[in-house]
Amino acid sequence: MNIESQTVQSIRQGLVRKEFSALEIAKAFLDSIKDKEKDINAFIQVTEDLALHQAKEIDAKISRNEDLPELAGVPCAIKDAILVSGERCTAGSQMLRDYIAPYDATVVSKIKKAGALIVGKTNMDEFGMGASTENSSFGVVKNPHDLSRVAGGSSGGSAASVAAKECVVSLGEDTGGSIRLPASFCGVVGLKPTYGAVSRYGVIALASSLDQVGPFAKTVGDAETVFHVIRGKDPLDATSVDQNLSHGNRDMQDLKIGIPKEYFGEGLNSEVEKAVRQALGKLESMGAKIVEVELPHAKYALAAYYVVNTSEASANLARYDGMRYGFSKRENNDLLASYLDSRGESLGPEVKRRIMLGTYALSAGYYDAYYVKALKIRTLLKQDFEKAFEKADIIAGPVSPILPFKIGEKTQDPLAMYLVDIYTVPANLVGLPAISLPAGTAGNLPVGLQLIAKPFQEQVLFQAGKALELS
Ligand code: GLN
């Protein structure tokens, strides 16, 4: 079988027509992983036994003439922050190098029930902190389009594994851009759903008010299918909600795309801008109307994001103390020394930086000045978007201000790394759904177009994305 061109749809057809078996699919993609991993490093762990076992179950269903579930036989990789029962789950950290997940995350149970073949756990920035997957303690993920460049992060492994055809779809997690940015850098589709659309139960938290799990795929249709499999209220996650999803597709002529000038300002690479404007031009030529919108508080979003992110991260990561969770070093009977040794040895520099920043922002004397201020910016930004959505159905702009950069280029400069998130963090702060679509290339490097919609309007993102795909 030709693995290059497989999609959810083509796999289904091939299985129904008995052109190949699920076991053949599993083996072909596991071979592809073996072949490409020495270059890409997208996986922390390959779950060969699990994939083969699931493939046999699908083949048994076919032999019994049973109906096939939505993702039957589709090779799927899972970010290593999402629990798969019985498999190691590291979140890219030495802190969790020996942690075996005792249960499935809700998204994983849903993916399994839908018949997908889980081929492995993907590489990521430690605890999701980063924009390049260089902060992983399991090595850098390389961009399949240029091995000297980063794949983006923090879900770099999930994006690269789809781009390198090591799987057909994957799951990532996006706190401030971690699905959209690597999707953009690797030239694949990546969706961050509305906050609350997808359960976070069994997902290792970075910043709980921002985190959302979403799919990567080669096509918009595949991302849509995976989204519909994983979404929905989960009694195990109180922040998940029942969704009133708007289905029916609207006419492209009725679609208004808002362009915020704040997304096309200083610091935007000219080649990125060109590709994004060309893609928008295509949507316009199909009948969509381009309107100008304003997001006056967007300029504060990055600062607010890094206060909220580090604050929540410092609280969420307190559990990894070598007593309750994680790597434990107890060489003497001193409790404090044991905390310091366990955390000191097994957490990387970016994680330590954020724990310190967040603890500082939440401390009694500074709480109002930093954390409360950041929450106020969050409210103002929400109002900006509400106003903009009075004029437009979708807000569009680049995903990243720059092209995929060279490995090592920004590792010594955390602020330069944070700036890469400038266009992605607003959607997380406000909880809106946002998608990264392949918009074209600059040389051989992919450029992503970002579309943001109103809460629970993922459908309009899929519709515009499919139109662009066909153009
Ligand atoms: N790059 C952002 C950060 O470092 C986004 C991370 C994420 O979405 N998990 O916080």
PDB file of C-alpha atoms in Angstrom, residues 195-456:
ATOM      1  CA  TYR A 195     -12.130  25.832  25.409  1.00  0.00           C
ATOM      2  CA  GLY A 196     -14.424  23.204  26.904  1.00  0.00           C
ATOM      3  CA  ALA A 197     -15.213  21.476  23.607  1.00  0.00           C
ATOM      4  CA  VAL A 198     -12.820  18.616  24.361  1.00  0.00           C
ATOM      5  CA  SER A 199     -12.238  16.890  27.691  1.00  0.00           C
ATOM      6  CA  ARG A 200      -8.928  17.472  29.470  1.00  0.00           C
ATOM      7  CA  TYR A 201      -9.360  14.436  31.730  1.00  0.00           C
ATOM      8  CA  GLY A 202      -6.141  12.437  31.658  1.00  0.00           C
ATOM      9  CA  VAL A 203      -4.133  15.218  30.023  1.00  0.00           C
ATOM     10  CA  ILE A 204      -1.073  16.407  31.932  1.00  0.00           C
ATOM     11  CA  ALA A 205      -1.856  20.048  32.696  1.00  0.00           C
ATOM     12  CA  LEU A 206       0.295  23.011  31.804  1.00  0.00           C
ATOM     13  CA  ALA A 207      -2.133  25.910  32.360  1.00  0.00           C
ATOM     14  CA  SER A 208      -5.617  24.584  33.023  1.00  0.00           C
ATOM     15  CA  SER A 209      -7.580  27.637  31.884  1.00  0.00           C
ATOM     16  CA  LEU A 210      -5.785  27.639  28.507  1.00  0.00           C
ATOM     17  CA  ASP A 211      -5.115  23.962  27.645  1.00  0.00           C
ATOM     18  CA  GLN A 212      -7.139  22.238  24.936  1.00  0.00           C
ATOM     19  CA  VAL A 213      -6.543  18.986  23.051  1.00  0.00           C
ATOM     20  CA  GLY A 214      -6.969  18.974  19.285  1.00  0.00           C
ATOM     21  CA  PRO A 215      -6.128  17.101  16.085  1.00  0.00           C
ATOM     22  CA  PHE A 216      -3.399  17.294  13.461  1.00  0.00           C
ATOM     23  CA  ALA A 217      -4.095  15.940   9.979  1.00  0.00           C
ATOM     24  CA  LYS A 218      -3.042  16.285   6.367  1.00  0.00           C
ATOM     25  CA  THR A 219      -6.497  17.422   5.310  1.00  0.00           C
ATOM     26  CA  VAL A 220      -9.174  19.609   6.851  1.00  0.00           C
ATOM     27  CA  GLY A 221     -11.702  16.785   6.451  1.00  0.00           C
ATOM     28  CA  ASP A 222      -9.548  14.445   8.532  1.00  0.00           C
ATOM     29  CA  ALA A 223      -9.084  17.068  11.256  1.00  0.00           C
ATOM     30  CA  GLU A 224     -12.849  17.558  11.289  1.00  0.00           C
ATOM     31  CA  THR A 225     -13.491  13.819  11.672  1.00  0.00           C
ATOM     32  CA  VAL A 226     -11.054  13.504  14.567  1.00  0.00           C
ATOM     33  CA  PHE A 227     -12.509  16.605  16.233  1.00  0.00           C
ATOM     34  CA  HIS A 228     -15.995  15.115  16.132  1.00  0.00           C
ATOM     35  CA  VAL A 229     -14.667  11.875  17.637  1.00  0.00           C
ATOM     36  CA  ILE A 230     -12.952  13.554  20.608  1.00  0.00           C
ATOM     37  CA  ARG A 231     -15.322  16.425  21.431  1.00  0.00           C
ATOM     38  CA  GLY A 232     -18.239  16.439  23.878  1.00  0.00           C
ATOM     39  CA  LYS A 233     -19.085  16.841  27.524  1.00  0.00           C
ATOM     40  CA  ASP A 234     -17.245  14.562  29.884  1.00  0.00           C
ATOM     41  CA  PRO A 235     -18.495  14.037  33.442  1.00  0.00           C
ATOM     42  CA  LEU A 236     -14.840  13.670  34.436  1.00  0.00           C
ATOM     43  CA  ASP A 237     -13.962  17.219  33.310  1.00  0.00           C
ATOM     44  CA  ALA A 238     -16.139  19.909  34.883  1.00  0.00           C
ATOM     45  CA  THR A 239     -14.957  22.489  32.321  1.00  0.00           C
ATOM     46  CA  SER A 240     -16.190  20.460  29.357  1.00  0.00           C
ATOM     47  CA  VAL A 241     -19.556  21.547  28.039  1.00  0.00           C
ATOM     48  CA  ASP A 242     -22.449  20.337  25.956  1.00  0.00           C
ATOM     49  CA  GLN A 243     -22.092  21.947  22.601  1.00  0.00           C
ATOM     50  CA  ASN A 244     -24.645  23.334  20.371  1.00  0.00           C
ATOM     51  CA  LEU A 245     -22.614  22.964  17.218  1.00  0.00           C
ATOM     52  CA  SER A 246     -23.769  24.853  14.204  1.00  0.00           C
ATOM     53  CA  HIS A 247     -23.679  22.403  11.361  1.00  0.00           C
ATOM     54  CA  GLY A 248     -25.111  23.537   8.048  1.00  0.00           C
ATOM     55  CA  ASN A 249     -22.503  25.062   5.775  1.00  0.00           C
ATOM     56  CA  ARG A 250     -22.991  28.656   4.871  1.00  0.00           C
ATOM     57  CA  ASP A 251     -22.430  30.078   1.440  1.00  0.00           C
ATOM     58  CA  MET A 252     -18.912  31.423   0.847  1.00  0.00           C
ATOM     59  CA  GLN A 253     -20.584  34.629  -0.412  1.00  0.00           C
ATOM     60  CA  ASP A 254     -21.975  35.168   3.093  1.00  0.00           C
ATOM     61  CA  LEU A 255     -18.659  34.647   4.821  1.00  0.00           C
ATOM     62  CA  LYS A 256     -17.018  37.751   6.260  1.00  0.00           C
ATOM     63  CA  ILE A 257     -13.350  37.467   7.106  1.00  0.00           C
ATOM     64  CA  GLY A 258     -12.004  40.078   9.493  1.00  0.00           C
ATOM     65  CA  ILE A 259      -8.396  41.153   9.181  1.00  0.00           C
ATOM     66  CA  PRO A 260      -6.971  42.755  12.328  1.00  0.00           C
ATOM     67  CA  LYS A 261      -4.197  45.198  11.515  1.00  0.00           C
ATOM     68  CA  GLU A 262      -2.589  44.145  14.797  1.00  0.00           C
ATOM     69  CA  TYR A 263      -1.784  40.798  13.123  1.00  0.00           C
ATOM     70  CA  PHE A 264       0.097  42.371  10.232  1.00  0.00           C
ATOM     71  CA  GLY A 265       2.360  44.823  12.017  1.00  0.00           C
ATOM     72  CA  GLU A 266       6.019  45.165  12.831  1.00  0.00           C
ATOM     73  CA  GLY A 267       7.958  41.934  13.198  1.00  0.00           C
ATOM     74  CA  LEU A 268       5.984  39.964  10.600  1.00  0.00           C
ATOM     75  CA  ASN A 269       8.295  38.302   8.096  1.00  0.00           C
ATOM     76  CA  SER A 270       7.512  39.538   4.577  1.00  0.00           C
ATOM     77  CA  GLU A 271       7.429  36.052   3.044  1.00  0.00           C
ATOM     78  CA  VAL A 272       4.989  34.873   5.714  1.00  0.00           C
ATOM     79  CA  GLU A 273       2.834  37.935   5.075  1.00  0.00           C
ATOM     80  CA  LYS A 274       2.878  37.331   1.320  1.00  0.00           C
ATOM     81  CA  ALA A 275       1.734  33.694   1.621  1.00  0.00           C
ATOM     82  CA  VAL A 276      -0.980  34.587   4.143  1.00  0.00           C
ATOM     83  CA  ARG A 277      -2.302  37.442   1.984  1.00  0.00           C
ATOM     84  CA  GLN A 278      -2.305  35.184  -1.081  1.00  0.00           C
ATOM     85  CA  ALA A 279      -4.365  32.577   0.762  1.00  0.00           C
ATOM     86  CA  LEU A 280      -6.794  35.261   1.914  1.00  0.00           C
ATOM     87  CA  GLY A 281      -6.984  36.488  -1.694  1.00  0.00           C
ATOM     88  CA  LYS A 282      -8.063  32.992  -2.754  1.00  0.00           C
ATOM     89  CA  LEU A 283     -10.881  32.964  -0.181  1.00  0.00           C
ATOM     90  CA  GLU A 284     -11.889  36.423  -1.396  1.00  0.00           C
ATOM     91  CA  SER A 285     -11.977  35.282  -5.009  1.00  0.00           C
ATOM     92  CA  MET A 286     -14.375  32.511  -3.936  1.00  0.00           C
ATOM     93  CA  GLY A 287     -16.782  35.129  -2.683  1.00  0.00           C
ATOM     94  CA  ALA A 288     -15.754  35.751   0.937  1.00  0.00           C
ATOM     95  CA  LYS A 289     -15.762  39.394   1.980  1.00  0.00           C
ATOM     96  CA  ILE A 290     -12.685  40.831   3.605  1.00  0.00           C
ATOM     97  CA  VAL A 291     -13.366  43.434   6.294  1.00  0.00           C
ATOM     98  CA  GLU A 292     -11.056  45.324   8.610  1.00  0.00           C
ATOM     99  CA  VAL A 293     -11.395  44.676  12.326  1.00  0.00           C
ATOM    100  CA  GLU A 294      -9.559  45.927  15.385  1.00  0.00           C
ATOM    101  CA  LEU A 295      -8.139  44.087  18.364  1.00  0.00           C
ATOM    102  CA  PRO A 296      -6.715  47.028  20.288  1.00  0.00           C
ATOM    103  CA  HIS A 297      -5.662  44.982  23.311  1.00  0.00           C
ATOM    104  CA  ALA A 298      -3.927  42.260  21.300  1.00  0.00           C
ATOM    105  CA  LYS A 299      -0.631  43.996  21.950  1.00  0.00           C
ATOM    106  CA  TYR A 300      -0.896  43.045  25.627  1.00  0.00           C
ATOM    107  CA  ALA A 301      -1.889  39.434  24.979  1.00  0.00           C
ATOM    108  CA  LEU A 302       1.600  37.935  25.023  1.00  0.00           C
ATOM    109  CA  ALA A 303       2.516  39.606  28.325  1.00  0.00           C
ATOM    110  CA  ALA A 304      -0.789  38.557  29.897  1.00  0.00           C
ATOM    111  CA  TYR A 305      -0.391  35.032  28.541  1.00  0.00           C
ATOM    112  CA  TYR A 306       3.035  34.543  30.098  1.00  0.00           C
ATOM    113  CA  VAL A 307       1.748  35.722  33.487  1.00  0.00           C
ATOM    114  CA  VAL A 308      -1.300  33.410  33.375  1.00  0.00           C
ATOM    115  CA  ASN A 309       0.689  30.511  31.910  1.00  0.00           C
ATOM    116  CA  THR A 310       3.508  30.653  34.439  1.00  0.00           C
ATOM    117  CA  SER A 311       1.117  31.214  37.367  1.00  0.00           C
ATOM    118  CA  GLU A 312      -1.036  28.219  36.522  1.00  0.00           C
ATOM    119  CA  ALA A 313       2.015  26.127  35.616  1.00  0.00           C
ATOM    120  CA  SER A 314       3.677  26.843  38.965  1.00  0.00           C
ATOM    121  CA  ALA A 315       0.537  25.577  40.730  1.00  0.00           C
ATOM    122  CA  ASN A 316       0.029  22.569  38.441  1.00  0.00           C
ATOM    123  CA  LEU A 317       3.645  21.440  38.675  1.00  0.00           C
ATOM    124  CA  ALA A 318       3.753  21.563  42.470  1.00  0.00           C
ATOM    125  CA  ARG A 319       2.567  17.946  42.533  1.00  0.00           C
ATOM    126  CA  TYR A 320       5.858  16.734  41.018  1.00  0.00           C
ATOM    127  CA  ASP A 321       7.796  16.741  44.243  1.00  0.00           C
ATOM    128  CA  GLY A 322       9.234  13.251  44.279  1.00  0.00           C
ATOM    129  CA  MET A 323       6.743  12.270  46.990  1.00  0.00           C
ATOM    130  CA  ARG A 324       3.359  12.383  45.341  1.00  0.00           C
ATOM    131  CA  TYR A 325       4.415  12.198  41.713  1.00  0.00           C
ATOM    132  CA  GLY A 326       7.536  11.907  39.668  1.00  0.00           C
ATOM    133  CA  PHE A 327      11.229  11.198  39.947  1.00  0.00           C
ATOM    134  CA  SER A 328      12.266  10.815  43.525  1.00  0.00           C
ATOM    135  CA  LYS A 329      15.643  11.305  45.073  1.00  0.00           C
ATOM    136  CA  ARG A 330      15.758  10.573  48.780  1.00  0.00           C
ATOM    137  CA  GLU A 331      19.371  10.250  49.730  1.00  0.00           C
ATOM    138  CA  ASN A 332      18.930  11.550  53.214  1.00  0.00           C
ATOM    139  CA  ASN A 333      15.991  11.980  55.535  1.00  0.00           C
ATOM    140  CA  ASP A 334      15.690  15.711  55.042  1.00  0.00           C
ATOM    141  CA  LEU A 335      12.338  16.498  53.395  1.00  0.00           C
ATOM    142  CA  LEU A 336      13.406  19.827  51.892  1.00  0.00           C
ATOM    143  CA  ALA A 337      16.606  18.341  50.468  1.00  0.00           C
ATOM    144  CA  SER A 338      14.563  15.597  48.878  1.00  0.00           C
ATOM    145  CA  TYR A 339      12.234  18.112  47.187  1.00  0.00           C
ATOM    146  CA  LEU A 340      15.156  20.179  45.992  1.00  0.00           C
ATOM    147  CA  ASP A 341      17.087  17.182  44.685  1.00  0.00           C
ATOM    148  CA  SER A 342      14.101  15.541  42.973  1.00  0.00           C
ATOM    149  CA  ARG A 343      12.963  18.727  41.255  1.00  0.00           C
ATOM    150  CA  GLY A 344      16.444  20.149  40.788  1.00  0.00           C
ATOM    151  CA  GLU A 345      17.719  17.112  38.954  1.00  0.00           C
ATOM    152  CA  SER A 346      14.764  16.195  36.808  1.00  0.00           C
ATOM    153  CA  LEU A 347      13.243  19.466  35.618  1.00  0.00           C
ATOM    154  CA  GLY A 348      14.769  21.413  32.740  1.00  0.00           C
ATOM    155  CA  PRO A 349      15.717  25.111  32.736  1.00  0.00           C
ATOM    156  CA  GLU A 350      12.551  26.415  31.019  1.00  0.00           C
ATOM    157  CA  VAL A 351      10.337  24.586  33.511  1.00  0.00           C
ATOM    158  CA  LYS A 352      12.300  25.987  36.441  1.00  0.00           C
ATOM    159  CA  ARG A 353      12.132  29.478  34.946  1.00  0.00           C
ATOM    160  CA  ARG A 354       8.339  29.283  34.676  1.00  0.00           C
ATOM    161  CA  ILE A 355       7.836  27.870  38.161  1.00  0.00           C
ATOM    162  CA  MET A 356       9.845  30.777  39.547  1.00  0.00           C
ATOM    163  CA  LEU A 357       8.079  33.392  37.416  1.00  0.00           C
ATOM    164  CA  GLY A 358       4.641  32.012  38.260  1.00  0.00           C
ATOM    165  CA  THR A 359       5.329  31.688  41.966  1.00  0.00           C
ATOM    166  CA  TYR A 360       6.512  35.287  41.963  1.00  0.00           C
ATOM    167  CA  ALA A 361       3.438  36.541  40.068  1.00  0.00           C
ATOM    168  CA  LEU A 362       1.128  34.780  42.516  1.00  0.00           C
ATOM    169  CA  SER A 363       2.949  35.853  45.676  1.00  0.00           C
ATOM    170  CA  ALA A 364       1.082  38.075  48.132  1.00  0.00           C
ATOM    171  CA  GLY A 365       2.789  41.347  47.286  1.00  0.00           C
ATOM    172  CA  TYR A 366       2.634  40.968  43.523  1.00  0.00           C
ATOM    173  CA  TYR A 367      -0.631  39.135  42.881  1.00  0.00           C
ATOM    174  CA  ASP A 368      -2.640  42.288  42.066  1.00  0.00           C
ATOM    175  CA  ALA A 369       0.127  43.857  40.032  1.00  0.00           C
ATOM    176  CA  TYR A 370       0.680  40.847  37.774  1.00  0.00           C
ATOM    177  CA  TYR A 371      -1.898  38.077  37.978  1.00  0.00           C
ATOM    178  CA  VAL A 372      -5.000  40.218  38.477  1.00  0.00           C
ATOM    179  CA  LYS A 373      -3.761  42.659  35.825  1.00  0.00           C
ATOM    180  CA  ALA A 374      -3.340  39.785  33.379  1.00  0.00           C
ATOM    181  CA  LEU A 375      -6.908  38.644  34.075  1.00  0.00           C
ATOM    182  CA  LYS A 376      -8.148  42.169  33.328  1.00  0.00           C
ATOM    183  CA  ILE A 377      -6.341  42.115  29.996  1.00  0.00           C
ATOM    184  CA  ARG A 378      -7.993  38.790  29.301  1.00  0.00           C
ATOM    185  CA  THR A 379     -11.417  40.396  29.785  1.00  0.00           C
ATOM    186  CA  LEU A 380     -10.542  43.365  27.559  1.00  0.00           C
ATOM    187  CA  LEU A 381      -9.303  41.019  24.858  1.00  0.00           C
ATOM    188  CA  LYS A 382     -12.538  39.035  25.065  1.00  0.00           C
ATOM    189  CA  GLN A 383     -14.467  42.264  24.519  1.00  0.00           C
ATOM    190  CA  ASP A 384     -12.220  43.119  21.535  1.00  0.00           C
ATOM    191  CA  PHE A 385     -13.049  39.777  19.913  1.00  0.00           C
ATOM    192  CA  GLU A 386     -16.771  40.117  20.637  1.00  0.00           C
ATOM    193  CA  LYS A 387     -16.748  43.486  18.893  1.00  0.00           C
ATOM    194  CA  ALA A 388     -14.724  42.163  15.967  1.00  0.00           C
ATOM    195  CA  PHE A 389     -17.167  39.267  15.576  1.00  0.00           C
ATOM    196  CA  GLU A 390     -20.005  41.758  15.131  1.00  0.00           C
ATOM    197  CA  LYS A 391     -18.385  42.577  11.794  1.00  0.00           C
ATOM    198  CA  ALA A 392     -16.857  39.232  10.804  1.00  0.00           C
ATOM    199  CA  ASP A 393     -17.520  35.476  11.035  1.00  0.00           C
ATOM    200  CA  ILE A 394     -13.855  34.592  11.054  1.00  0.00           C
ATOM    201  CA  ILE A 395     -10.745  36.493  12.053  1.00  0.00           C
ATOM    202  CA  ALA A 396      -7.689  35.726   9.970  1.00  0.00           C
ATOM    203  CA  GLY A 397      -3.965  36.274  10.198  1.00  0.00           C
ATOM    204  CA  PRO A 398      -0.654  34.461  10.276  1.00  0.00           C
ATOM    205  CA  VAL A 399       0.032  31.672  12.771  1.00  0.00           C
ATOM    206  CA  SER A 400       3.649  32.619  13.311  1.00  0.00           C
ATOM    207  CA  PRO A 401       5.463  35.884  12.610  1.00  0.00           C
ATOM    208  CA  ILE A 402       8.446  33.985  11.207  1.00  0.00           C
ATOM    209  CA  LEU A 403       9.375  30.932   9.136  1.00  0.00           C
ATOM    210  CA  PRO A 404      10.541  27.685  10.795  1.00  0.00           C
ATOM    211  CA  PHE A 405      13.869  28.668  12.324  1.00  0.00           C
ATOM    212  CA  LYS A 406      17.186  26.862  12.611  1.00  0.00           C
ATOM    213  CA  ILE A 407      17.690  24.436  15.475  1.00  0.00           C
ATOM    214  CA  GLY A 408      19.561  26.273  18.237  1.00  0.00           C
ATOM    215  CA  GLU A 409      18.808  29.745  16.888  1.00  0.00           C
ATOM    216  CA  LYS A 410      16.660  30.870  19.823  1.00  0.00           C
ATOM    217  CA  THR A 411      17.573  28.508  22.640  1.00  0.00           C
ATOM    218  CA  GLN A 412      19.706  31.094  24.439  1.00  0.00           C
ATOM    219  CA  ASP A 413      17.017  33.780  24.295  1.00  0.00           C
ATOM    220  CA  PRO A 414      13.751  32.821  26.039  1.00  0.00           C
ATOM    221  CA  LEU A 415      12.083  36.150  25.188  1.00  0.00           C
ATOM    222  CA  ALA A 416      12.735  35.667  21.461  1.00  0.00           C
ATOM    223  CA  MET A 417      11.183  32.199  21.790  1.00  0.00           C
ATOM    224  CA  TYR A 418       8.120  33.643  23.596  1.00  0.00           C
ATOM    225  CA  LEU A 419       7.615  36.186  20.786  1.00  0.00           C
ATOM    226  CA  VAL A 420       6.918  33.363  18.315  1.00  0.00           C
ATOM    227  CA  ASP A 421       3.579  32.897  20.158  1.00  0.00           C
ATOM    228  CA  ILE A 422       2.416  36.452  19.533  1.00  0.00           C
ATOM    229  CA  TYR A 423      -0.424  35.568  17.133  1.00  0.00           C
ATOM    230  CA  THR A 424      -1.530  32.319  18.734  1.00  0.00           C
ATOM    231  CA  VAL A 425      -1.995  33.189  22.426  1.00  0.00           C
ATOM    232  CA  PRO A 426      -5.059  35.475  22.044  1.00  0.00           C
ATOM    233  CA  ALA A 427      -7.310  32.557  21.032  1.00  0.00           C
ATOM    234  CA  ASN A 428      -6.285  30.654  24.193  1.00  0.00           C
ATOM    235  CA  LEU A 429      -6.760  33.620  26.502  1.00  0.00           C
ATOM    236  CA  VAL A 430     -10.287  34.051  25.166  1.00  0.00           C
ATOM    237  CA  GLY A 431     -11.051  30.335  24.652  1.00  0.00           C
ATOM    238  CA  LEU A 432     -11.844  30.619  20.939  1.00  0.00           C
ATOM    239  CA  PRO A 433     -11.465  27.873  18.318  1.00  0.00           C
ATOM    240  CA  ALA A 434      -8.603  28.465  15.879  1.00  0.00           C
ATOM    241  CA  ILE A 435      -7.134  26.484  13.027  1.00  0.00           C
ATOM    242  CA  SER A 436      -3.806  26.518  11.224  1.00  0.00           C
ATOM    243  CA  LEU A 437      -4.075  25.774   7.511  1.00  0.00           C
ATOM    244  CA  PRO A 438      -1.269  25.288   5.018  1.00  0.00           C
ATOM    245  CA  ALA A 439      -1.223  28.636   3.167  1.00  0.00           C
ATOM    246  CA  GLY A 440       1.684  28.054   0.827  1.00  0.00           C
ATOM    247  CA  THR A 441       5.449  28.010   1.093  1.00  0.00           C
ATOM    248  CA  ALA A 442       8.428  30.322   1.180  1.00  0.00           C
ATOM    249  CA  GLY A 443      11.089  28.333  -0.635  1.00  0.00           C
ATOM    250  CA  ASN A 444      10.614  24.839   0.761  1.00  0.00           C
ATOM    251  CA  LEU A 445       9.292  26.072   4.100  1.00  0.00           C
ATOM    252  CA  PRO A 446       5.572  25.893   4.899  1.00  0.00           C
ATOM    253  CA  VAL A 447       3.566  28.930   6.006  1.00  0.00           C
ATOM    254  CA  GLY A 448       0.344  28.657   8.012  1.00  0.00           C
ATOM    255  CA  LEU A 449      -2.810  30.732   7.817  1.00  0.00           C
ATOM    256  CA  GLN A 450      -4.690  31.105  11.092  1.00  0.00           C
ATOM    257  CA  LEU A 451      -8.466  31.373  11.190  1.00  0.00           C
ATOM    258  CA  ILE A 452     -10.241  32.114  14.475  1.00  0.00           C
ATOM    259  CA  ALA A 453     -14.003  31.720  14.982  1.00  0.00           C
ATOM    260  CA  LYS A 454     -16.640  32.392  17.626  1.00  0.00           C
ATOM    261  CA  PRO A 455     -17.008  29.824  20.422  1.00  0.00           C
ATOM    262  CA  PHE A 456     -18.177  26.407  19.160  1.00  0.00           C
TER     263      PHE A 456
END
